Amino acid sequence: MDANARRNYRVALKQAEAELAAHEQRGGALRAAVEGLGRLVAADAPPPRSPAPAKRRKRKRRSAGAGHPDVAKGTFEGIGPTDAYHKFTEMYGDNYTPPQIRDALIQGGVKSKSPKSVITVIYQIRDQLKAKEAENRRKAEESDAA
């Protein structure tokens, strides 16, 4: 290698060293900026939350009225809840719960303001029937005693 080429390489080496020093200086400044921004963001960020608990799968609940007999549409159409209840018990018996009877009456075409009003009527009718049965039993006991 001749002296001229050697001199060119030394100049190139000095330039590369200077550029590397400048690059390292800019890198240090960039690191400092990143750290400062990170502290600012961390100060504004809400505190870390614990992970949300795993969601439990909900079992599909059956309606309280599930299990009523399949009543054809129109069976109770144009009939009030009281008459529809009596017709239902004649057709299917009295072995169903009030929610089951309510759902069957609504399926059969009973019209009302809400399902709640239908079930209220059913409970009232059942209470009246129980009171009537108790009264008949009491009268029968009185007549047996006399």
PDB file of N, CA and C in Angstrom, residues 20 31 36-37 58 69 72 74 88 91 108 125 132 138 143:
ATOM      1  N   LEU A  20     -19.276   8.139  14.158  1.00  0.00           N
ATOM      2  CA  LEU A  20     -19.688   7.187  15.192  1.00  0.00           C
ATOM      3  C   LEU A  20     -19.873   7.895  16.524  1.00  0.00           C
ATOM      4  N   ARG A  31     -32.004   8.156  23.889  1.00  0.00           N
ATOM      5  CA  ARG A  31     -32.339   7.310  25.036  1.00  0.00           C
ATOM      6  C   ARG A  31     -32.907   8.141  26.180  1.00  0.00           C
ATOM      7  N   GLY A  36     -37.497   9.890  29.529  1.00  0.00           N
ATOM      8  CA  GLY A  36     -38.302  10.996  30.046  1.00  0.00           C
ATOM      9  C   GLY A  36     -39.759  10.873  29.625  1.00  0.00           C
ATOM     10  N   LEU A  37     -39.977  10.567  28.352  1.00  0.00           N
ATOM     11  CA  LEU A  37     -41.356  10.385  27.863  1.00  0.00           C
ATOM     12  C   LEU A  37     -42.027   9.208  28.558  1.00  0.00           C
ATOM     13  N   LYS A  58     -72.820 -19.084  31.504  1.00  0.00           N
ATOM     14  CA  LYS A  58     -74.116 -19.159  32.150  1.00  0.00           C
ATOM     15  C   LYS A  58     -74.885 -20.324  31.561  1.00  0.00           C
ATOM     16  N   PRO A  69     -98.482 -28.198  28.821  1.00  0.00           N
ATOM     17  CA  PRO A  69     -98.908 -28.953  27.649  1.00  0.00           C
ATOM     18  C   PRO A  69     -98.915 -28.055  26.413  1.00  0.00           C
ATOM     19  N   ALA A  72    -102.944 -25.669  21.356  1.00  0.00           N
ATOM     20  CA  ALA A  72    -103.081 -25.137  20.004  1.00  0.00           C
ATOM     21  C   ALA A  72    -103.450 -23.663  20.054  1.00  0.00           C
ATOM     22  N   GLY A  74    -105.328 -20.367  19.464  1.00  0.00           N
ATOM     23  CA  GLY A  74    -106.754 -20.109  19.276  1.00  0.00           C
ATOM     24  C   GLY A  74    -107.644 -20.897  20.214  1.00  0.00           C
ATOM     25  N   PHE A  88    -108.963 -24.755  30.715  1.00  0.00           N
ATOM     26  CA  PHE A  88    -107.674 -25.449  30.751  1.00  0.00           C
ATOM     27  C   PHE A  88    -107.720 -26.610  31.740  1.00  0.00           C
ATOM     28  N   MET A  91    -109.619 -29.487  30.429  1.00  0.00           N
ATOM     29  CA  MET A  91    -108.931 -30.200  29.356  1.00  0.00           C
ATOM     30  C   MET A  91    -107.706 -30.960  29.860  1.00  0.00           C
ATOM     31  N   GLY A 108    -102.328 -20.366  24.031  1.00  0.00           N
ATOM     32  CA  GLY A 108    -103.650 -20.678  23.479  1.00  0.00           C
ATOM     33  C   GLY A 108    -104.427 -19.465  23.024  1.00  0.00           C
ATOM     34  N   ILE A 125    -107.848 -17.284  41.422  1.00  0.00           N
ATOM     35  CA  ILE A 125    -108.806 -18.370  41.209  1.00  0.00           C
ATOM     36  C   ILE A 125    -108.468 -19.548  42.105  1.00  0.00           C
ATOM     37  N   LYS A 132    -113.215 -22.304  48.900  1.00  0.00           N
ATOM     38  CA  LYS A 132    -114.501 -22.978  48.693  1.00  0.00           C
ATOM     39  C   LYS A 132    -114.424 -24.427  49.162  1.00  0.00           C
ATOM     40  N   ARG A 138    -115.739 -27.979  55.898  1.00  0.00           N
ATOM     41  CA  ARG A 138    -116.246 -27.565  57.205  1.00  0.00           C
ATOM     42  C   ARG A 138    -117.745 -27.870  57.327  1.00  0.00           C
ATOM     43  N   SER A 143    -122.188 -31.331  59.359  1.00  0.00           N
ATOM     44  CA  SER A 143    -123.368 -32.180  59.124  1.00  0.00           C
ATOM     45  C   SER A 143    -123.141 -33.606  59.626  1.00  0.00           C
TER      46      SER A 143
END
